[in-house]
Amino acid sequence: MSRSTPLKLLDLPPEIIHSCLLLLSLNDLAHCLHTGNRHLTQIMSTSLDIRYRVEQEFAGVEENPDFPGFALLPLDARLQALRERERRWREFAPVARYSIEYPPFSGVARLCRKDCALWLFTVGDDDDHFLVLSHTLFAVDLALGAQPAQWRTVFTGSTFIEFISLQEHDLLVIVAITPCDDHNSRVSMDALILTLSSSTPHPLAAEPKIHLGIRKALDFPTLNVDIDVAGDLLVISTVKWFGRPLDHDSLRVFDWKRGVLIPTQPNPSHGPRLAFLSSQHLIAPNTLDNSLDVLCFGASETPDRRAFPAAPETSHIFFAFNTSYGGYGAAGTKHHVLAIRPAPLIQIIGACTAGGNRTIAWADWGPRCAGWLDAARQTTTCLASCGARGVRYAPDIGLRDLDGPPQSPSRLQLLDFGERAVAAARRKQKSNQFIDQDSELKPPVIVEPSALIFGEPAPDSSDLAPFAEPVRSEVAYVQITSKERYEFEDVVLTDECIIGRKQNLDSEQGRETLDVLFFG
């Protein structure tokens, strides 16, 4: 019996080779291209599928399968749409601008959130003087096209203090507050695991309700609840700001599909902000130790149905904090904002924890993974973020023109921390290809890594000793300033648009209006 000769990849028909290439990562595709094989190069250079994947990777986005009709377009049309979308962001040229007014409601608007292309807000009672509890949740699709805004009631019927939604799982988590039958001064706090589309118990959740504990009703005016979801993980942090014993603070992680608490080391929560570096890494500020606590988890047993919006590793995480100096009672305060790059930080965490190291010094991660924003202008500035981009807006004084006085209304500044965006801007700067001064866009500015200088004298705390000298960073970003000025009270950034919030004083009840700059 003759021995068969192994068939090599390049001996296969081009269609099969192409299908194999589509399974590779971007780095592996680059290695294939660098082999210099003409056959591989021809297949890759003529493939719209590969070009589309590469440009999605460069843009840090994935296709939104919920966008009406987009998946039905031919591939070349989707590729062109992606290129146009990225051009509009680079040139601050929204494809559409429209206003969405809040619907009629009885009560007071409380919380608001974004989720992919959705805007959600809650309503509470007028007589809730502490302004913390809500009873109704509304949502609207921000990608209107030619259609009028259609608000829908997402949830009602139970009082709640916080919520989060995750469109890719059709998931809505409501932190509900229910009076205890046997004691009016105490309430039960529970996480309701629902569908975003119908507010019914989620079909993937084994338990529609996760009990979070019993609390005094009077706790809630001073209770901060923070919640986040990634993959199967649901994390809930509670911080009681005043008159609190520290054991009332907690940070708990659940598998929302199985309805069980995931055992972790004792992790009292000493900060209000949580964020996922990835679906396996949770980061939380620790204001007691002047540190960022990172919790690591195993891979999910049930992979996500899809990864839209872009996976957390491609997003930057913005943290804000204050530093004080000069002694108690006469201290000065400076406000700081840093943008953290998750991908390199995850690599550093993996390398350090593999060697048993549980504490990573600032010098070992900060310069490579964190970029600082100008502290001098942050105090009166609104800052929103999504993916690798941030948007900055100063509603009180207006952003200063170069060597000019404060002006109002204010320009918007788009901050792009994407490494490829910075590299592309540097290439254009060298070749003098930036947009003409007479266009609607001010020329982009590459903000090179600079030093963050704390107030004098240097902080006395040993935890802040690394910051006694200027803090260096290796992270640059591109700053794009709009030529038009806007009159917003706040700004929010999504993958598809910039949302300016403002009160419509001419409408009934002075309801809020969303001014949407849609980029696609």
Short mmCIF file of C-alpha atoms in Angstrom, two decimals:
data_model
loop_
_atom_site.label_atom_id
_atom_site.label_comp_id
_atom_site.label_asym_id
_atom_site.label_seq_id
_atom_site.Cartn_x
_atom_site.Cartn_y
_atom_site.Cartn_z
CA MET A 1 0.00 0.00 0.00
CA SER A 2 1.54 3.29 -1.09
CA ARG A 3 2.02 6.05 1.43
CA SER A 4 0.08 9.22 0.56
CA THR A 5 1.95 12.48 0.17
CA PRO A 6 0.85 15.19 2.65
CA LEU A 7 -1.02 17.99 0.95
CA LYS A 8 0.45 21.43 1.57
CA LEU A 9 -1.68 24.48 2.23
CA LEU A 10 -0.60 26.23 -0.96
CA ASP A 11 -1.57 23.17 -3.02
CA LEU A 12 -5.22 23.67 -2.07
CA PRO A 13 -7.65 25.62 -4.26
CA PRO A 14 -7.53 29.42 -3.65
CA GLU A 15 -11.06 29.39 -2.19
CA ILE A 16 -10.02 26.94 0.56
CA ILE A 17 -6.79 28.85 1.27
CA HIS A 18 -8.85 32.03 1.58
CA SER A 19 -11.24 30.35 4.04
CA CYS A 20 -8.27 29.21 6.14
CA LEU A 21 -6.79 32.72 6.16
CA LEU A 22 -10.05 34.17 7.48
CA LEU A 23 -9.61 32.09 10.65
CA LEU A 24 -6.24 33.67 11.48
CA SER A 25 -5.54 36.61 13.77
CA LEU A 26 -4.37 39.91 12.35
CA ASN A 27 -0.78 39.22 13.47
CA ASP A 28 -0.82 35.81 11.77
CA LEU A 29 -2.13 37.40 8.57
CA ALA A 30 0.74 39.89 8.69
CA HIS A 31 3.24 37.02 9.06
CA CYS A 32 1.71 35.27 6.04
CA LEU A 33 2.07 38.46 4.03
CA HIS A 34 5.69 38.89 5.09
CA THR A 35 6.65 35.42 3.82
CA GLY A 36 6.85 36.96 0.38
CA ASN A 37 4.90 34.12 -1.23
CA ARG A 38 3.29 35.53 -4.37
CA HIS A 39 0.33 33.15 -4.25
CA LEU A 40 -0.54 34.11 -0.67
CA THR A 41 0.01 37.79 -1.40
CA GLN A 42 -2.31 37.64 -4.41
CA ILE A 43 -5.09 35.95 -2.41
CA MET A 44 -4.78 38.35 0.52
CA SER A 45 -4.46 41.56 -1.50
CA THR A 46 -7.57 40.80 -3.56
CA SER A 47 -9.75 39.69 -0.63
CA LEU A 48 -12.43 42.15 0.45
CA ASP A 49 -13.11 39.99 3.51
CA ILE A 50 -9.53 40.36 4.74
CA ARG A 51 -9.42 44.07 3.92
CA TYR A 52 -12.68 44.60 5.83
CA ARG A 53 -11.32 42.70 8.85
CA VAL A 54 -8.07 44.67 8.80
CA GLU A 55 -9.83 48.02 8.63
CA GLN A 56 -12.21 47.01 11.42
CA GLU A 57 -9.19 46.09 13.53
CA PHE A 58 -7.47 49.38 12.76
CA ALA A 59 -10.63 51.27 13.71
CA GLY A 60 -11.12 49.20 16.88
CA VAL A 61 -14.73 48.36 15.99
CA GLU A 62 -16.90 45.40 15.06
CA GLU A 63 -19.95 45.39 12.84
CA ASN A 64 -23.23 46.11 14.62
CA PRO A 65 -25.60 43.30 13.59
CA ASP A 66 -28.58 45.24 14.95
CA PHE A 67 -28.16 48.20 12.59
CA PRO A 68 -31.15 48.06 10.19
CA GLY A 69 -30.27 46.54 6.82
CA PHE A 70 -26.50 46.88 7.18
CA ALA A 71 -25.76 43.14 7.13
CA LEU A 72 -27.68 42.86 3.83
CA LEU A 73 -25.31 45.25 2.04
CA PRO A 74 -22.59 43.78 -0.19
CA LEU A 75 -19.14 43.62 1.38
CA ASP A 76 -17.65 46.42 -0.72
CA ALA A 77 -20.47 48.75 0.39
CA ARG A 78 -19.87 47.88 4.07
CA LEU A 79 -16.14 48.47 3.63
CA GLN A 80 -16.81 51.86 2.07
CA ALA A 81 -19.25 52.72 4.88
CA LEU A 82 -16.58 51.86 7.46
CA ARG A 83 -14.01 54.06 5.71
CA GLU A 84 -16.47 56.95 5.51
CA ARG A 85 -17.36 56.54 9.18
CA GLU A 86 -13.71 56.73 10.25
CA ARG A 87 -13.12 59.74 8.00
CA ARG A 88 -16.06 61.54 9.61
CA TRP A 89 -14.62 60.95 13.08
CA ARG A 90 -11.17 62.15 11.97
CA GLU A 91 -12.62 65.28 10.38
CA PHE A 92 -15.33 65.91 12.98
CA ALA A 93 -17.96 65.78 10.25
CA PRO A 94 -21.16 64.08 11.52
CA VAL A 95 -23.35 62.61 8.80
CA ALA A 96 -26.49 63.89 10.57
CA ARG A 97 -27.54 66.12 13.45
CA TYR A 98 -30.94 66.01 15.15
CA SER A 99 -32.63 66.63 18.49
CA ILE A 100 -34.54 64.13 20.63
CA GLU A 101 -36.77 65.50 23.38
CA TYR A 102 -37.56 63.46 26.46
CA PRO A 103 -41.10 61.98 26.45
CA PRO A 104 -43.84 63.24 28.80
CA PHE A 105 -43.57 61.70 32.25
CA SER A 106 -44.75 62.28 35.79
CA GLY A 107 -41.93 62.79 38.27
CA VAL A 108 -38.26 63.74 38.04
CA ALA A 109 -35.59 62.39 35.69
CA ARG A 110 -32.88 60.55 37.61
CA LEU A 111 -30.25 58.32 35.96
CA CYS A 112 -29.22 58.20 32.32
CA ARG A 113 -27.06 55.67 30.48
CA LYS A 114 -25.90 54.77 26.98
CA ASP A 115 -25.82 51.24 25.59
CA CYS A 116 -24.62 50.79 22.00
CA ALA A 117 -27.17 52.78 20.00
CA LEU A 118 -29.62 53.17 22.90
CA TRP A 119 -30.18 56.06 25.31
CA LEU A 120 -31.86 55.12 28.58
CA PHE A 121 -33.08 57.29 31.46
CA THR A 122 -35.04 56.74 34.65
CA VAL A 123 -37.84 58.64 36.41
CA GLY A 124 -38.45 58.91 40.15
CA ASP A 125 -41.11 60.47 42.35
CA ASP A 126 -41.24 64.20 43.06
CA ASP A 127 -41.51 63.55 46.80
CA ASP A 128 -38.25 61.58 46.93
CA HIS A 129 -36.20 64.44 48.37
CA PHE A 130 -33.00 62.39 48.33
CA LEU A 131 -33.17 61.99 44.53
CA VAL A 132 -31.81 58.43 44.51
CA LEU A 133 -34.68 56.04 43.70
CA SER A 134 -36.47 55.49 40.38
CA HIS A 135 -39.59 53.61 39.32
CA THR A 136 -39.60 53.73 35.47
CA LEU A 137 -36.97 53.21 32.78
CA PHE A 138 -37.33 54.65 29.24
CA ALA A 139 -35.21 54.00 26.12
CA VAL A 140 -34.84 55.41 22.60
CA ASP A 141 -32.76 54.36 19.59
CA LEU A 142 -30.22 57.11 18.84
CA ALA A 143 -29.69 56.00 15.22
CA LEU A 144 -32.86 57.59 13.91
CA GLY A 145 -32.17 57.93 10.21
CA ALA A 146 -35.30 59.50 8.74
CA GLN A 147 -37.55 58.11 11.47
CA PRO A 148 -38.93 60.17 14.38
CA ALA A 149 -37.79 59.25 17.88
CA GLN A 150 -39.83 56.42 19.40
CA TRP A 151 -39.49 56.22 23.18
CA ARG A 152 -40.51 52.98 24.87
CA THR A 153 -40.99 52.01 28.49
CA VAL A 154 -38.36 49.37 29.26
CA PHE A 155 -39.16 48.71 32.92
CA THR A 156 -41.69 49.81 35.53
CA GLY A 157 -43.46 48.44 38.58
CA SER A 158 -40.66 48.30 41.16
CA THR A 159 -38.50 50.92 42.87
CA PHE A 160 -34.80 50.66 41.97
CA ILE A 161 -31.55 52.48 42.68
CA GLU A 162 -29.35 51.47 39.70
CA PHE A 163 -29.45 49.56 36.43
CA ILE A 164 -27.26 48.42 33.56
CA SER A 165 -28.06 47.01 30.13
CA LEU A 166 -26.01 44.95 27.70
CA GLN A 167 -27.53 44.93 24.24
CA GLU A 168 -25.46 42.01 22.91
CA HIS A 169 -27.03 39.73 25.54
CA ASP A 170 -30.46 41.43 25.44
CA LEU A 171 -29.72 41.86 29.14
CA LEU A 172 -31.14 44.31 31.68
CA VAL A 173 -30.06 44.22 35.34
CA ILE A 174 -32.17 46.24 37.78
CA VAL A 175 -31.01 46.75 41.39
CA ALA A 176 -34.47 46.77 42.99
CA ILE A 177 -35.38 48.09 46.44
CA THR A 178 -38.38 46.42 48.14
CA PRO A 179 -39.72 47.19 51.67
CA CYS A 180 -39.53 44.21 54.02
CA ASP A 181 -42.95 42.92 55.08
CA ASP A 182 -41.95 42.51 58.72
CA HIS A 183 -40.07 45.79 59.19
CA ASN A 184 -40.89 49.05 57.40
CA SER A 185 -37.51 50.59 58.26
CA ARG A 186 -35.65 47.87 56.33
CA VAL A 187 -35.58 47.05 52.64
CA SER A 188 -34.43 44.15 50.52
CA MET A 189 -31.92 44.88 47.75
CA ASP A 190 -32.05 42.46 44.81
CA ALA A 191 -30.64 42.26 41.28
CA LEU A 192 -33.37 41.44 38.74
CA ILE A 193 -31.98 39.63 35.67
CA LEU A 194 -34.28 40.59 32.78
CA THR A 195 -34.37 40.90 29.01
CA LEU A 196 -33.82 44.40 27.66
CA SER A 197 -36.39 43.88 24.91
CA SER A 198 -39.34 42.76 27.06
CA SER A 199 -38.41 43.13 30.78
CA THR A 200 -39.22 39.45 31.34
CA PRO A 201 -36.88 37.05 33.20
CA HIS A 202 -33.82 36.41 31.04
CA PRO A 203 -33.90 32.93 29.43
CA LEU A 204 -30.16 32.38 30.06
CA ALA A 205 -30.45 33.20 33.77
CA ALA A 206 -31.03 30.25 36.08
CA GLU A 207 -32.35 32.66 38.73
CA PRO A 208 -34.37 35.75 37.76
CA LYS A 209 -33.47 37.44 41.07
CA ILE A 210 -30.16 37.58 42.96
CA HIS A 211 -30.51 38.66 46.58
CA LEU A 212 -27.99 41.33 47.63
CA GLY A 213 -28.96 41.77 51.28
CA ILE A 214 -31.14 43.68 53.74
CA ARG A 215 -30.40 47.34 54.48
CA LYS A 216 -31.84 50.18 56.47
CA ALA A 217 -34.11 52.38 54.36
CA LEU A 218 -32.23 55.44 55.62
CA ASP A 219 -28.97 54.10 54.11
CA PHE A 220 -29.93 54.91 50.54
CA PRO A 221 -29.52 58.70 50.52
CA THR A 222 -25.80 58.13 51.20
CA LEU A 223 -25.38 54.80 49.37
CA ASN A 224 -23.52 54.64 46.07
CA VAL A 225 -24.24 51.53 43.98
CA ASP A 226 -22.03 50.80 40.98
CA ILE A 227 -22.70 47.92 38.60
CA ASP A 228 -21.01 46.50 35.51
CA VAL A 229 -21.32 43.43 33.28
CA ALA A 230 -18.89 41.62 30.97
CA GLY A 231 -19.62 38.19 29.55
CA ASP A 232 -21.03 36.03 32.35
CA LEU A 233 -19.78 38.32 35.12
CA LEU A 234 -21.98 40.76 37.03
CA VAL A 235 -20.18 42.95 39.58
CA ILE A 236 -21.95 45.15 42.13
CA SER A 237 -20.22 47.61 44.43
CA THR A 238 -21.89 49.40 47.35
CA VAL A 239 -20.29 52.28 49.23
CA LYS A 240 -21.98 54.12 52.10
CA TRP A 241 -20.34 57.52 52.19
CA PHE A 242 -21.34 58.94 55.57
CA GLY A 243 -21.47 57.40 59.05
CA ARG A 244 -20.35 54.09 57.64
CA PRO A 245 -18.50 51.23 59.18
CA LEU A 246 -16.24 49.89 56.44
CA ASP A 247 -17.81 46.42 56.60
CA HIS A 248 -20.92 47.94 55.00
CA ASP A 249 -18.91 48.48 51.82
CA SER A 250 -18.76 45.51 49.53
CA LEU A 251 -17.68 44.42 46.08
CA ARG A 252 -19.37 41.22 44.95
CA VAL A 253 -19.06 39.32 41.70
CA PHE A 254 -21.76 36.99 40.37
CA ASP A 255 -22.20 34.64 37.45
CA TRP A 256 -25.49 36.13 36.29
CA LYS A 257 -26.34 33.11 34.13
CA ARG A 258 -25.99 30.64 37.00
CA GLY A 259 -27.15 33.09 39.67
CA VAL A 260 -24.25 32.29 42.01
CA LEU A 261 -21.71 34.37 43.90
CA ILE A 262 -18.15 33.87 42.63
CA PRO A 263 -15.78 33.36 45.58
CA THR A 264 -13.05 36.01 45.72
CA GLN A 265 -10.70 37.28 48.36
CA PRO A 266 -12.38 39.78 50.72
CA ASN A 267 -12.69 42.91 48.63
CA PRO A 268 -14.43 45.80 50.37
CA SER A 269 -15.12 48.53 47.85
CA HIS A 270 -13.40 51.81 48.61
CA GLY A 271 -14.28 53.66 45.41
CA PRO A 272 -17.41 54.25 43.33
CA ARG A 273 -16.11 53.31 39.89
CA LEU A 274 -15.74 49.83 38.43
CA ALA A 275 -14.57 48.82 34.97
CA PHE A 276 -13.67 45.63 33.14
CA LEU A 277 -10.23 45.49 31.53
CA SER A 278 -11.49 42.33 29.82
CA SER A 279 -14.15 39.74 30.48
CA GLN A 280 -11.66 38.14 32.90
CA HIS A 281 -10.15 41.23 34.58
CA LEU A 282 -12.00 43.71 36.79
CA ILE A 283 -10.36 46.96 37.92
CA ALA A 284 -11.57 49.03 40.88
CA PRO A 285 -10.05 52.13 42.52
CA ASN A 286 -8.99 51.73 46.14
CA THR A 287 -8.98 55.16 47.77
CA LEU A 288 -7.61 53.81 51.06
CA ASP A 289 -4.38 52.48 49.54
CA ASN A 290 -4.10 54.91 46.59
CA SER A 291 -4.13 51.97 44.22
CA LEU A 292 -6.11 50.17 41.57
CA ASP A 293 -7.27 46.72 42.65
CA VAL A 294 -7.45 44.13 39.86
CA LEU A 295 -9.49 40.93 40.25
CA CYS A 296 -8.73 38.07 37.83
CA PHE A 297 -11.28 35.41 36.83
CA GLY A 298 -11.26 32.27 34.73
CA ALA A 299 -12.55 32.05 31.18
CA SER A 300 -16.30 31.86 30.70
CA GLU A 301 -17.85 28.43 30.24
CA THR A 302 -20.45 29.96 27.90
CA PRO A 303 -18.79 32.22 25.30
CA ASP A 304 -20.53 35.47 24.37
CA ARG A 305 -23.01 35.28 21.52
CA ARG A 306 -21.13 38.12 19.86
CA ALA A 307 -18.61 40.77 20.87
CA PHE A 308 -20.39 44.01 20.00
CA PRO A 309 -19.55 46.64 21.08
CA ALA A 310 -15.82 46.16 20.73
CA ALA A 311 -14.24 43.94 23.39
CA PRO A 312 -13.07 45.78 26.51
CA GLU A 313 -9.41 45.14 25.62
CA THR A 314 -9.72 47.62 22.73
CA SER A 315 -11.25 50.32 24.92
CA HIS A 316 -9.53 52.84 27.14
CA ILE A 317 -10.69 53.36 30.72
CA PHE A 318 -10.82 56.90 32.07
CA PHE A 319 -10.35 57.46 35.80
CA ALA A 320 -10.57 60.80 37.63
CA PHE A 321 -9.17 61.59 41.06
CA ASN A 322 -8.13 64.56 43.21
CA THR A 323 -4.88 65.20 45.04
CA SER A 324 -4.57 67.56 48.00
CA TYR A 325 -1.49 69.32 49.29
CA GLY A 326 -0.51 72.04 51.73
CA GLY A 327 -1.80 70.48 54.95
CA TYR A 328 -5.25 69.95 56.42
CA GLY A 329 -7.47 73.05 56.39
CA ALA A 330 -5.25 74.95 53.97
CA ALA A 331 -4.86 72.32 51.31
CA GLY A 332 -4.96 72.96 47.62
CA THR A 333 -6.68 70.47 45.35
CA LYS A 334 -5.86 69.43 41.82
CA HIS A 335 -8.11 67.30 39.62
CA HIS A 336 -6.51 64.62 37.44
CA VAL A 337 -7.72 62.34 34.66
CA LEU A 338 -5.80 59.36 33.33
CA ALA A 339 -6.65 57.10 30.41
CA ILE A 340 -5.62 53.46 30.88
CA ARG A 341 -4.79 51.15 27.97
CA PRO A 342 -6.13 47.71 28.95
CA ALA A 343 -4.21 45.47 26.52
CA PRO A 344 -0.65 46.17 27.75
CA LEU A 345 -1.84 46.32 31.37
CA ILE A 346 -3.34 42.82 31.05
CA GLN A 347 0.01 41.56 29.72
CA ILE A 348 1.87 43.10 32.66
CA ILE A 349 -0.63 41.67 35.16
CA GLY A 350 -0.29 38.20 33.65
CA ALA A 351 3.52 38.30 33.76
CA CYS A 352 3.66 39.57 37.34
CA THR A 353 1.00 37.31 38.84
CA ALA A 354 2.56 34.26 37.16
CA GLY A 355 5.63 34.94 39.30
CA GLY A 356 3.56 35.30 42.45
CA ASN A 357 3.82 39.10 42.58
CA ARG A 358 0.63 40.61 43.95
CA THR A 359 1.70 44.27 43.93
CA ILE A 360 2.78 46.05 40.75
CA ALA A 361 4.63 49.33 41.29
CA TRP A 362 3.62 52.41 39.32
CA ALA A 363 6.94 52.50 37.48
CA ASP A 364 6.33 48.99 36.15
CA TRP A 365 2.98 49.76 34.53
CA GLY A 366 2.11 53.47 34.60
CA PRO A 367 4.31 55.02 31.88
CA ARG A 368 3.41 52.31 29.37
CA CYS A 369 -0.30 51.98 30.13
CA ALA A 370 -1.57 55.38 31.35
CA GLY A 371 -1.90 58.71 29.57
CA TRP A 372 -2.61 61.91 31.49
CA LEU A 373 -4.90 64.75 30.50
CA ASP A 374 -4.06 68.36 31.29
CA ALA A 375 -4.96 68.75 34.98
CA ALA A 376 -5.23 72.54 34.76
CA ARG A 377 -8.39 72.44 32.65
CA GLN A 378 -10.18 69.42 34.10
CA THR A 379 -11.97 71.05 37.03
CA THR A 380 -14.68 72.66 34.90
CA THR A 381 -14.61 70.17 32.05
CA CYS A 382 -17.05 67.41 31.12
CA LEU A 383 -15.28 64.29 29.87
CA ALA A 384 -16.94 61.27 28.28
CA SER A 385 -15.34 58.20 26.74
CA CYS A 386 -16.09 55.25 24.51
CA GLY A 387 -13.59 52.80 23.08
CA ALA A 388 -10.26 54.53 22.47
CA ARG A 389 -11.89 57.96 22.16
CA GLY A 390 -12.83 60.61 24.67
CA VAL A 391 -14.70 63.87 24.20
CA ARG A 392 -14.01 66.96 26.29
CA TYR A 393 -16.28 69.95 26.75
CA ALA A 394 -16.20 72.90 29.17
CA PRO A 395 -19.74 74.23 29.66
CA ASP A 396 -18.79 76.88 32.23
CA ILE A 397 -15.85 78.75 30.76
CA GLY A 398 -15.43 77.36 27.27
CA LEU A 399 -12.26 75.70 26.02
CA ARG A 400 -9.49 78.24 25.62
CA ASP A 401 -8.23 79.07 22.18
CA LEU A 402 -4.47 79.08 21.92
CA ASP A 403 -3.28 82.16 23.86
CA GLY A 404 -6.86 83.43 24.01
CA PRO A 405 -9.37 84.18 26.76
CA PRO A 406 -12.16 81.78 27.80
CA GLN A 407 -15.14 81.91 25.48
CA SER A 408 -18.69 80.57 25.57
CA PRO A 409 -20.37 78.67 23.96
CA SER A 410 -17.63 76.07 23.79
CA ARG A 411 -15.93 73.90 21.23
CA LEU A 412 -15.90 70.12 21.52
CA GLN A 413 -12.56 68.34 21.63
CA LEU A 414 -12.30 64.74 20.47
CA LEU A 415 -9.39 62.83 22.03
CA ASP A 416 -8.27 59.70 20.17
CA PHE A 417 -5.90 57.45 22.15
CA GLY A 418 -5.79 54.72 19.49
CA GLU A 419 -2.18 53.85 18.69
CA ARG A 420 -2.93 53.58 14.99
CA ALA A 421 -4.72 56.94 15.01
CA VAL A 422 -1.67 58.55 16.62
CA ALA A 423 0.68 56.90 14.12
CA ALA A 424 -1.48 58.00 11.18
CA ALA A 425 -1.61 61.57 12.50
CA ARG A 426 2.17 61.63 12.83
CA ARG A 427 2.56 60.47 9.23
CA LYS A 428 0.20 63.18 8.02
CA GLN A 429 1.98 65.78 10.12
CA LYS A 430 5.32 64.87 8.57
CA SER A 431 3.91 65.03 5.04
CA ASN A 432 1.90 68.20 5.81
CA GLN A 433 -1.39 66.49 4.86
CA PHE A 434 -3.53 67.87 7.67
CA ILE A 435 -6.85 69.45 6.72
CA ASP A 436 -6.78 72.97 5.32
CA GLN A 437 -7.26 75.78 7.83
CA ASP A 438 -10.29 77.07 5.93
CA SER A 439 -12.21 73.82 6.42
CA GLU A 440 -14.80 73.22 9.15
CA LEU A 441 -12.18 71.47 11.26
CA LYS A 442 -9.25 72.88 13.18
CA PRO A 443 -6.03 70.97 12.37
CA PRO A 444 -5.54 67.97 14.67
CA VAL A 445 -2.95 68.28 17.41
CA ILE A 446 -0.81 65.37 18.56
CA VAL A 447 -0.53 65.69 22.34
CA GLU A 448 2.78 64.06 23.12
CA PRO A 449 3.46 62.34 26.47
CA SER A 450 4.09 64.93 29.13
CA ALA A 451 4.61 65.19 32.88
CA LEU A 452 1.93 65.37 35.53
CA ILE A 453 3.24 67.68 38.26
CA PHE A 454 1.65 67.50 41.68
CA GLY A 455 1.31 70.61 43.83
CA GLU A 456 4.11 71.79 46.06
CA PRO A 457 5.14 70.71 48.55
CA ALA A 458 5.25 67.07 47.51
CA PRO A 459 2.64 64.77 49.14
CA ASP A 460 3.67 63.43 52.54
CA SER A 461 1.96 60.07 52.10
CA SER A 462 4.33 57.19 51.36
CA ASP A 463 1.73 55.82 48.96
CA LEU A 464 2.11 58.98 46.86
CA ALA A 465 5.91 58.98 46.96
CA PRO A 466 6.20 57.98 43.26
CA PHE A 467 4.39 61.22 42.40
CA ALA A 468 6.77 63.55 44.25
CA GLU A 469 8.53 63.99 40.90
CA PRO A 470 6.84 64.62 37.52
CA VAL A 471 5.07 61.48 36.37
CA ARG A 472 6.17 60.38 32.93
CA SER A 473 3.98 58.72 30.34
CA GLU A 474 4.61 57.06 27.00
CA VAL A 475 0.99 57.44 25.83
CA ALA A 476 0.15 60.12 23.27
CA TYR A 477 -3.23 61.03 21.79
CA VAL A 478 -4.70 63.01 18.91
CA GLN A 479 -6.79 66.05 19.81
CA ILE A 480 -9.37 67.22 17.27
CA THR A 481 -11.20 70.47 18.00
CA SER A 482 -14.51 71.34 16.38
CA LYS A 483 -14.75 74.64 14.57
CA GLU A 484 -18.38 75.06 15.64
CA ARG A 485 -19.24 76.04 19.21
CA TYR A 486 -21.98 74.28 21.16
CA GLU A 487 -24.19 75.11 24.13
CA PHE A 488 -24.51 71.87 26.08
CA GLU A 489 -24.77 71.18 29.78
CA ASP A 490 -23.04 67.82 29.44
CA VAL A 491 -21.74 65.49 26.73
CA VAL A 492 -21.86 61.71 26.24
CA LEU A 493 -19.89 59.66 23.71
CA THR A 494 -20.96 56.39 22.07
CA ASP A 495 -19.50 54.26 19.28
CA GLU A 496 -21.72 56.06 16.78
CA CYS A 497 -22.38 59.59 18.04
CA ILE A 498 -21.70 62.48 20.39
CA ILE A 499 -24.72 63.44 22.51
CA GLY A 500 -25.08 66.93 23.91
CA ARG A 501 -27.51 67.21 26.82
CA LYS A 502 -29.40 70.42 27.48
CA GLN A 503 -32.59 71.58 29.16
CA ASN A 504 -35.37 72.64 26.81
CA LEU A 505 -36.83 75.53 28.81
CA ASP A 506 -39.49 76.18 26.16
CA SER A 507 -41.03 72.74 26.56
CA GLU A 508 -43.43 71.43 29.19
CA GLN A 509 -41.64 70.84 32.52
CA GLY A 510 -38.40 72.08 30.94
CA ARG A 511 -37.71 68.52 29.76
CA GLU A 512 -34.24 67.57 28.64
CA THR A 513 -33.29 67.50 24.97
CA LEU A 514 -30.58 65.33 23.41
CA ASP A 515 -28.66 67.00 20.58
CA VAL A 516 -27.21 64.08 18.60
CA LEU A 517 -24.17 64.42 16.32
CA PHE A 518 -24.34 61.11 14.42
CA PHE A 519 -21.17 59.76 12.76
CA GLY A 520 -22.47 56.30 11.81
#
